[in-house]
Structures are given as structure tokens and as C-alpha cells.
């Protein structure tokens, strides 16, 4: 196996870890909003571990390997791979959603367990991440608009 194959393998592994854990964090935060205040501190601990020990490293691995792959394929390929431009825009949307989840997660961690927590954002984030993942997978596999 060549270097490019290893990079692609780690890119995909990072994406699976990142998106899987991000969807789990968003789901757990939604459950957190409905739980009794006595168990909320345990949710804060779980959410932090899932995000900072799994989701963030998965995101970094995905992005780093993807950038190296893009450099290896070259600027000419990148310029004409319209499907990749769309994919990268969708990945940017996931990065922004992940950042918003982190901000909200930190806010919840600092507040009192008795304070109300809205669930709607986390449900919307969970569904949006899932739809973005489907679109990204379609673009990566089918590579429409390729020259």
C-alpha cells in the first residue's frame, strides 16, 4: 500500500470517529436537557470526554489527512474537481456546527444544574450533521461534475 492509500484510510477513519462522536455528543446534550438536575453533572463529564477525547481528535485527523491528500493530488486536480469544492463547503458547515456545539456545551458545563437547557438546537444539529454526512458521502463516492 502506498502513502496515499494510508492517508485516505486515516482520513476516512478520522471522519468516522469525528462524525460518529459528534452525533453522539449532540444526542447526549439533547438528553441532558431533559434529565433531572441531580444527574446533569455526570452528563457534563461524559459530553466533555466524548467531545475533547474523541470528536476533536477525529476532526483534526480528518482535516489534516484531507489537506495532505489535496496537496498530493495537486492544484490542477483541485481546480477542476467541482464536487470537492462542494464537499469542502459541507465540511466547513460541519466544522461550524461542531464549534457551536462546543460553545453550547461549555455554557452548559458552567451553569447550575437547575438552570433550564433548550433541546431544540441539539436536535437540529444532530439531524443537520446526519444530512451533511449523507451529502458528503455521495459527493466523495460518485464524484459528480468531475472533469
Coordinates of N, CA, C and O in Angstrom, one line a residue:
X1 N 0.8 -1.2 0.0 CA 0.0 0.0 0.0 C 0.9 1.2 0.0 O 1.8 1.3 0.8
X2 N 0.5 2.2 -0.8 CA 1.2 3.4 -0.9 C 0.8 4.5 0.2 O -0.1 4.3 0.9
X3 N 1.6 5.5 0.2 CA 1.4 6.6 1.2 C 0.0 7.2 1.0 O -0.7 7.5 2.0
X4 N -0.5 7.4 -0.2 CA -1.8 8.0 -0.5 C -2.9 7.1 0.1 O -3.9 7.6 0.6
X5 N -2.7 5.8 -0.1 CA -3.7 4.8 0.5 C -3.8 4.9 2.0 O -4.9 4.9 2.6
X6 N -2.6 5.0 2.6 CA -2.6 5.2 4.1 C -3.3 6.5 4.5 O -4.1 6.6 5.5
X7 N -3.0 7.6 3.8 CA -3.6 8.9 4.1 C -5.2 8.8 3.9 O -5.9 9.3 4.8
X8 N -5.6 8.2 2.8 CA -7.1 8.1 2.6 C -7.7 7.2 3.7 O -8.8 7.5 4.2
X9 N -7.0 6.1 4.1 CA -7.5 5.3 5.2 C -7.7 6.1 6.5 O -8.7 6.0 7.2
X10 N -6.7 6.9 6.9 CA -6.7 7.7 8.1 C -7.7 8.8 8.0 O -8.3 9.2 8.9
X11 N -7.9 9.3 6.8 CA -8.9 10.4 6.5 C -10.3 9.8 6.8 O -11.1 10.5 7.5
X12 N -10.5 8.7 6.3 CA -11.9 8.0 6.5 C -12.0 7.6 7.9 O -13.1 7.8 8.5
X13 N -11.0 7.1 8.5 CA -11.1 6.7 10.0 C -11.4 7.9 10.8 O -12.3 7.9 11.7
X14 N -10.7 9.0 10.5 CA -11.0 10.2 11.3 C -12.4 10.7 11.1 O -13.0 11.2 12.0
X15 N -12.9 10.6 9.9 CA -14.2 11.1 9.6 C -15.3 10.3 10.3 O -16.2 10.8 10.9
X16 N -15.1 8.9 10.4 CA -16.0 8.1 11.1 C -16.0 8.4 12.6 O -17.0 8.5 13.2
X17 N -14.8 8.6 13.1 CA -14.7 8.9 14.6 C -15.3 10.3 14.8 O -16.0 10.5 15.8
X18 N -14.9 11.3 14.0 CA -15.4 12.6 14.2 C -16.9 12.7 14.1 O -17.6 13.2 15.1
X19 N -17.5 12.3 13.0 CA -18.9 12.4 12.8 C -19.7 11.5 13.8 O -20.7 11.9 14.4
X20 N -19.2 10.3 14.0 CA -19.9 9.4 15.0 C -20.0 10.0 16.4 O -21.0 10.0 17.0
X21 N -18.8 10.5 16.8 CA -18.8 11.1 18.2 C -19.5 12.4 18.2 O -20.2 12.7 19.3
X22 N -19.5 13.2 17.2 CA -20.2 14.5 17.2 C -21.7 14.3 17.2 O -22.4 15.0 17.9
X23 N -22.2 13.3 16.5 CA -23.6 13.0 16.5 C -24.0 12.4 17.9 O -25.1 12.7 18.4
X24 N -23.1 11.7 18.5 CA -23.3 11.2 19.9 C -23.4 12.3 20.9 O -24.3 12.4 21.7
X25 N -22.4 13.2 20.8 CA -22.4 14.4 21.7 C -23.7 15.2 21.6 O -24.3 15.6 22.6
X26 N -24.1 15.5 20.3 CA -25.3 16.3 20.1 C -26.5 15.5 20.7 O -27.4 16.2 21.2
X27 N -26.6 14.2 20.5 CA -27.7 13.5 21.1 C -27.7 13.5 22.6 O -28.7 13.7 23.3
X28 N -26.5 13.3 23.2 CA -26.4 13.3 24.7 C -26.7 14.7 25.2 O -27.4 14.7 26.3
X29 N -26.3 15.7 24.6 CA -26.7 17.1 25.0 C -28.2 17.3 25.0 O -28.8 17.9 25.8
X30 N -28.8 16.7 24.0 CA -30.3 16.8 23.9 C -30.9 16.0 25.1 O -31.9 16.5 25.7
X31 N -30.4 14.9 25.4 CA -30.9 14.1 26.6 C -30.6 14.9 27.9 O -31.5 14.9 28.8
X32 N -29.5 15.5 27.9 CA -29.1 16.3 29.1 C -30.1 17.3 29.4 O -30.5 17.5 30.6
X33 N -30.7 17.9 28.4 CA -31.7 19.0 28.6 C -32.9 18.4 29.3 O -33.7 19.2 29.9
X34 N -33.2 17.1 29.1 CA -34.4 16.6 29.7 C -34.2 15.9 31.0 O -35.2 15.5 31.7
X35 N -33.0 15.7 31.5 CA -32.7 15.0 32.7 C -32.9 15.8 34.0 O -32.9 17.0 34.0
X36 N -33.1 15.0 35.0 CA -33.2 15.6 36.4 C -31.9 16.3 36.7 O -30.8 15.8 36.4
X37 N -31.9 17.5 37.4 CA -30.7 18.2 37.7 C -29.7 17.4 38.5 O -28.5 17.7 38.4
X38 N -30.1 16.4 39.3 CA -29.2 15.6 40.1 C -28.2 14.8 39.2 O -27.1 14.5 39.7
X39 N -28.6 14.4 38.0 CA -27.7 13.6 37.2 C -26.9 14.5 36.1 O -26.1 14.0 35.4
X40 N -27.3 15.8 36.0 CA -26.6 16.6 35.0 C -25.1 16.7 35.1 O -24.5 16.8 34.1
X41 N -24.5 16.8 36.3 CA -23.1 16.9 36.3 C -22.4 15.7 35.7 O -21.3 15.8 35.0
X42 N -23.0 14.5 35.7 CA -22.4 13.3 35.1 C -22.5 13.5 33.6 O -21.6 13.0 32.8
X43 N -23.6 14.1 33.1 CA -23.7 14.3 31.6 C -22.6 15.3 31.2 O -22.0 15.1 30.1
X44 N -22.3 16.3 32.0 CA -21.3 17.3 31.6 C -19.9 16.6 31.4 O -19.2 16.8 30.5
X45 N -19.6 15.7 32.4 CA -18.4 14.9 32.3 C -18.3 14.1 31.0 O -17.4 14.1 30.3
X46 N -19.4 13.4 30.7 CA -19.5 12.5 29.5 C -19.4 13.3 28.2 O -18.6 12.9 27.3
X47 N -20.1 14.4 28.2 CA -20.1 15.2 27.0 C -18.7 15.8 26.7 O -18.2 15.8 25.6
X48 N -18.0 16.2 27.8 CA -16.6 16.7 27.6 C -15.7 15.7 27.1 O -14.8 15.9 26.2
X49 N -15.8 14.5 27.7 CA -14.9 13.4 27.3 C -15.1 13.0 25.8 O -14.2 12.8 25.1
X50 N -16.4 12.8 25.5 CA -16.7 12.5 24.1 C -16.2 13.5 23.1 O -15.7 13.2 22.0
X51 N -16.4 14.8 23.4 CA -16.0 15.8 22.5 C -14.5 16.0 22.4 O -13.9 15.9 21.3
X52 N -13.8 16.2 23.6 CA -12.4 16.5 23.5 C -11.5 15.4 23.4 O -10.4 15.5 22.9
X53 N -11.9 14.2 23.7 CA -11.0 13.0 23.6 C -11.3 12.2 22.3 O -10.5 11.3 21.9
X54 N -12.5 12.4 21.7 CA -12.9 11.6 20.5 C -13.2 12.5 19.3 O -12.6 12.4 18.3
X55 N -14.2 13.4 19.5 CA -14.6 14.2 18.3 C -13.6 15.1 17.8 O -13.3 15.2 16.6
X56 N -12.9 15.9 18.7 CA -11.9 16.9 18.2 C -10.7 16.2 17.6 O -10.3 16.6 16.5
X57 N -10.1 15.1 18.2 CA -9.0 14.4 17.5 C -9.5 13.8 16.2 O -8.7 13.8 15.2
X58 N -10.7 13.3 16.1 CA -11.2 12.8 14.8 C -11.3 13.9 13.8 O -10.9 13.7 12.6
X59 N -11.8 15.1 14.2 CA -11.8 16.2 13.2 C -10.4 16.6 12.8 O -10.2 16.8 11.6
X60 N -9.5 16.7 13.7 CA -8.1 17.1 13.3 C -7.5 16.0 12.4 O -6.9 16.4 11.4
X61 N -7.7 14.8 12.6 CA -7.2 13.7 11.8 C -7.8 13.8 10.4 O -7.1 13.7 9.4
X62 N -9.1 14.0 10.3 CA -9.8 14.1 9.0 C -9.3 15.3 8.2 O -9.0 15.1 7.0
X63 N -9.2 16.4 8.9 CA -8.9 17.6 8.1 C -7.4 17.6 7.7 O -7.1 17.9 6.6
X64 N -6.5 17.2 8.6 CA -5.1 17.1 8.3 C -4.8 16.1 7.1 O -4.1 16.5 6.2
X65 N -5.4 14.9 7.2 CA -5.2 14.0 6.1 C -5.8 14.5 4.8 O -5.2 14.3 3.7
X66 N -7.0 15.1 4.9 CA -7.6 15.6 3.7 C -6.8 16.7 3.0 O -6.7 16.8 1.8
X67 N -6.2 17.6 3.9 CA -5.3 18.6 3.3 C -4.1 18.1 2.6 O -3.7 18.5 1.5
X68 N -3.5 17.1 3.2 CA -2.3 16.4 2.6 C -2.7 15.7 1.3 O -2.0 15.8 0.3
X69 N -3.8 15.1 1.3 CA -4.3 14.4 0.1 C -4.5 15.4 -1.0 O -4.1 15.2 -2.2
X70 N -5.1 16.6 -0.7 CA -5.3 17.6 -1.7 C -4.0 18.1 -2.2 O -3.9 18.3 -3.5
X71 N -3.0 18.3 -1.4 CA -1.7 18.8 -1.9 C -1.1 17.7 -2.8 O -0.5 18.0 -3.8
X72 N -1.2 16.4 -2.4 CA -0.6 15.4 -3.2 C -1.3 15.3 -4.6 O -0.6 15.1 -5.6
X73 N -2.6 15.4 -4.6 CA -3.3 15.4 -5.9 C -3.0 16.6 -6.8 O -3.0 16.5 -8.0
X74 N -2.7 17.7 -6.2 CA -2.2 18.8 -7.0 C -3.2 19.9 -7.2 O -4.4 19.7 -7.2
X75 N -2.7 21.1 -7.6 CA -3.6 22.2 -7.8 C -4.5 22.1 -9.1 O -5.6 22.6 -9.1
X76 N -4.0 21.5 -10.1 CA -4.8 21.3 -11.3 C -6.0 20.4 -11.0 O -7.1 20.8 -11.4
X77 N -5.8 19.3 -10.3 CA -6.9 18.4 -10.0 C -7.9 19.2 -9.1 O -9.1 19.1 -9.3
X78 N -7.4 19.9 -8.1 CA -8.2 20.7 -7.2 C -9.1 21.7 -7.9 O -10.2 21.9 -7.7
X79 N -8.5 22.4 -8.9 CA -9.2 23.4 -9.6 C -10.4 22.9 -10.4 O -11.4 23.5 -10.5
X80 N -10.2 21.7 -10.9 CA -11.3 21.1 -11.8 C -12.2 20.2 -11.0 O -13.2 19.7 -11.6
X81 N -12.0 19.8 -9.8 CA -12.8 18.9 -9.0 C -13.9 19.7 -8.3 O -13.9 19.9 -7.1
X82 N -14.9 20.1 -9.1 CA -16.0 20.9 -8.5 C -16.7 20.1 -7.4 O -17.1 20.8 -6.4
X83 N -16.9 18.8 -7.5 CA -17.5 18.1 -6.4 C -16.8 18.2 -5.1 O -17.4 18.3 -4.0
X84 N -15.4 18.4 -5.2 CA -14.6 18.5 -4.0 C -14.9 19.9 -3.3 O -14.9 20.0 -2.1
X85 N -15.1 20.9 -4.2 CA -15.3 22.3 -3.6 C -16.7 22.2 -2.9 O -16.8 22.9 -1.8
X86 N -17.6 21.6 -3.4 CA -18.9 21.4 -2.7 C -18.8 20.6 -1.4 O -19.3 21.0 -0.4
X87 N -18.0 19.5 -1.5 CA -17.8 18.7 -0.3 C -17.1 19.5 0.8 O -17.5 19.5 1.9
X88 N -16.1 20.3 0.4 CA -15.4 21.1 1.4 C -16.3 22.2 2.0 O -16.1 22.5 3.2
X89 N -17.2 22.7 1.2 CA -18.2 23.7 1.8 C -19.0 23.0 2.8 O -19.3 23.5 3.9
X90 N -19.5 21.7 2.6 CA -20.3 21.0 3.5 C -19.5 20.6 4.7 O -20.0 20.7 5.9
X91 N -18.2 20.3 4.6 CA -17.3 20.0 5.7 C -17.2 21.3 6.6 O -17.2 21.2 7.8
X92 N -17.0 22.4 5.9 CA -17.0 23.7 6.7 C -18.2 23.9 7.5 O -18.2 24.3 8.6
X93 N -19.4 23.5 7.0 CA -20.6 23.6 7.7 C -20.6 22.7 8.9 O -21.1 23.1 10.0
X94 N -20.0 21.5 8.8 CA -19.9 20.6 10.0 C -18.9 21.2 11.0 O -19.2 21.2 12.2
X95 N -17.8 21.8 10.5 CA -16.9 22.4 11.4 C -17.6 23.6 12.2 O -17.4 23.7 13.5
X96 N -18.4 24.4 11.6 CA -19.1 25.5 12.2 C -20.1 24.9 13.2 O -20.2 25.4 14.4
X97 N -20.8 23.8 12.8 CA -21.8 23.2 13.8 C -21.0 22.6 15.0 O -21.5 22.8 16.1
X98 N -19.9 22.0 14.7 CA -19.1 21.5 15.8 C -18.7 22.6 16.8 O -18.8 22.4 18.0
X99 N -18.2 23.7 16.2 CA -17.8 24.8 17.1 C -19.0 25.3 17.9 O -18.9 25.7 19.1
X100 N -20.2 25.4 17.3 CA -21.4 25.8 18.0 C -21.8 24.9 19.1 O -22.2 25.3 20.2
X101 N -21.6 23.6 18.9 CA -21.9 22.5 19.9 C -20.9 22.7 21.1 O -21.3 22.7 22.2
X102 N -19.6 23.0 20.7 CA -18.6 23.2 21.8 C -19.0 24.4 22.7 O -18.9 24.4 23.9
X103 N -19.4 25.5 22.0 CA -19.8 26.7 22.8 C -20.9 26.4 23.7 O -20.9 26.8 24.9
X104 N -22.0 25.8 23.2 CA -23.1 25.5 24.0 C -22.8 24.5 25.1 O -23.3 24.6 26.2
X105 N -21.9 23.5 24.8 CA -21.5 22.5 25.7 C -20.8 23.2 26.9 O -21.0 22.9 28.1
X106 N -19.9 24.1 26.6 CA -19.1 24.8 27.6 C -20.1 25.7 28.5 O -19.9 25.8 29.7
X107 N -21.0 26.3 27.8 CA -22.0 27.1 28.6 C -22.8 26.3 29.6 O -23.0 26.6 30.7
X108 N -23.3 25.1 29.1 CA -24.0 24.2 30.0 C -23.1 23.7 31.1 O -23.6 23.6 32.3
X109 N -21.8 23.4 30.9 CA -20.9 23.0 31.9 C -20.7 24.0 33.0 O -20.5 23.6 34.2
X110 N -20.8 25.3 32.6 CA -20.6 26.4 33.6 C -21.9 26.7 34.4 O -21.8 27.3 35.5
X111 N -23.0 26.4 33.9 CA -24.2 26.8 34.5 C -24.7 25.9 35.6 O -24.1 24.8 35.7
X112 N -25.6 26.3 36.4 CA -26.1 25.5 37.5 C -26.9 24.3 36.9 O -27.6 24.5 35.9
X113 N -26.9 23.2 37.6 CA -27.6 22.0 37.1 C -29.1 22.3 37.1 O -29.9 21.6 36.4
X114 N -29.6 23.3 37.9 CA -31.0 23.6 37.9 C -31.5 24.5 36.8 O -32.7 24.7 36.6
X115 N -30.5 25.1 36.1 CA -30.9 26.1 35.0 C -31.5 25.3 33.9 O -31.1 24.2 33.5
X116 N -32.5 25.8 33.2 CA -33.1 25.1 32.1 C -32.2 25.1 30.9 O -31.3 26.0 30.7
X117 N -32.3 24.0 30.1 CA -31.4 23.8 28.9 C -32.4 23.6 27.7 O -33.3 22.7 27.8
X118 N -32.2 24.3 26.7 CA -33.0 24.1 25.5 C -32.5 22.9 24.7 O -31.3 22.6 24.6
X119 N -33.4 22.1 24.2 CA -33.1 20.9 23.5 C -33.1 21.1 22.0 O -32.5 20.3 21.2
X120 N -33.8 22.1 21.5 CA -34.1 22.2 20.0 C -32.8 22.3 19.2 O -32.7 21.7 18.2
X121 N -31.8 23.1 19.7 CA -30.6 23.3 18.9 C -29.9 21.9 18.7 O -29.4 21.6 17.6
X122 N -29.8 21.1 19.8 CA -29.1 19.9 19.7 C -29.8 18.9 18.8 O -29.1 18.1 18.1
X123 N -31.1 18.9 18.8 CA -31.9 18.0 17.9 C -31.6 18.5 16.4 O -31.4 17.6 15.6
X124 N -31.7 19.8 16.2 CA -31.4 20.3 14.9 C -30.0 20.0 14.4 O -29.8 19.6 13.3
X125 N -29.0 20.2 15.3 CA -27.6 19.9 15.0 C -27.5 18.5 14.6 O -26.8 18.1 13.6
X126 N -28.0 17.6 15.4 CA -27.9 16.1 15.2 C -28.4 15.8 13.8 O -27.8 15.1 13.0
X127 N -29.6 16.3 13.4 CA -30.2 16.0 12.1 C -29.4 16.6 11.0 O -29.2 16.0 9.9
X128 N -29.0 17.8 11.2 CA -28.2 18.5 10.1 C -26.9 17.8 9.8 O -26.5 17.7 8.7
X129 N -26.2 17.4 10.9 CA -25.0 16.7 10.7 C -25.2 15.4 10.0 O -24.4 15.1 9.1
X130 N -26.3 14.7 10.3 CA -26.6 13.5 9.5 C -26.8 13.7 8.0 O -26.3 13.0 7.2
X131 N -27.6 14.8 7.7 CA -27.8 15.1 6.3 C -26.6 15.5 5.6 O -26.3 15.2 4.4
X132 N -25.8 16.3 6.3 CA -24.5 16.8 5.7 C -23.6 15.6 5.4 O -22.9 15.5 4.4
X133 N -23.6 14.6 6.3 CA -22.8 13.4 6.1 C -23.2 12.7 4.9 O -22.4 12.2 4.1
X134 N -24.5 12.5 4.7 CA -25.0 11.8 3.5 C -24.6 12.5 2.2 O -24.2 11.9 1.3
X135 N -24.7 13.8 2.2 CA -24.3 14.6 1.0 C -22.8 14.5 0.8 O -22.4 14.3 -0.4
X136 N -22.0 14.5 1.8 CA -20.6 14.4 1.7 C -20.2 13.0 1.1 O -19.4 12.9 0.2
X137 N -20.8 12.0 1.7 CA -20.6 10.6 1.2 C -20.9 10.5 -0.3 O -20.2 9.9 -1.0
X138 N -22.1 11.0 -0.7 CA -22.5 11.0 -2.1 C -21.4 11.6 -2.9 O -21.0 11.1 -4.0
X139 N -21.0 12.8 -2.6 CA -20.0 13.6 -3.4 C -18.7 12.8 -3.5 O -18.1 12.8 -4.5
X140 N -18.3 12.3 -2.3 CA -17.0 11.6 -2.3 C -17.0 10.3 -3.2 O -16.0 9.9 -3.8
X141 N -18.1 9.6 -3.1 CA -18.2 8.3 -3.8 C -18.5 8.5 -5.3 O -17.9 8.0 -6.2
X142 N -19.5 9.3 -5.6 CA -20.0 9.5 -7.0 C -19.1 10.5 -7.8 O -19.0 10.4 -9.0
X143 N -18.6 11.4 -7.1 CA -17.7 12.5 -7.7 C -18.4 13.1 -8.9 O -17.8 13.1 -10.0
X144 N -19.6 13.6 -8.8 CA -20.3 14.2 -9.9 C -19.6 15.5 -10.3 O -18.8 16.0 -9.5
X145 N -19.8 16.0 -11.5 CA -19.2 17.2 -12.0 C -17.7 17.1 -12.1 O -16.9 18.1 -11.9
X146 N -17.2 15.9 -12.3 CA -15.7 15.7 -12.4 C -15.3 15.8 -13.8 O -16.0 15.3 -14.7
X147 N -14.2 16.4 -14.1 CA -13.7 16.5 -15.5 C -12.5 15.6 -15.7 O -11.6 15.4 -14.9

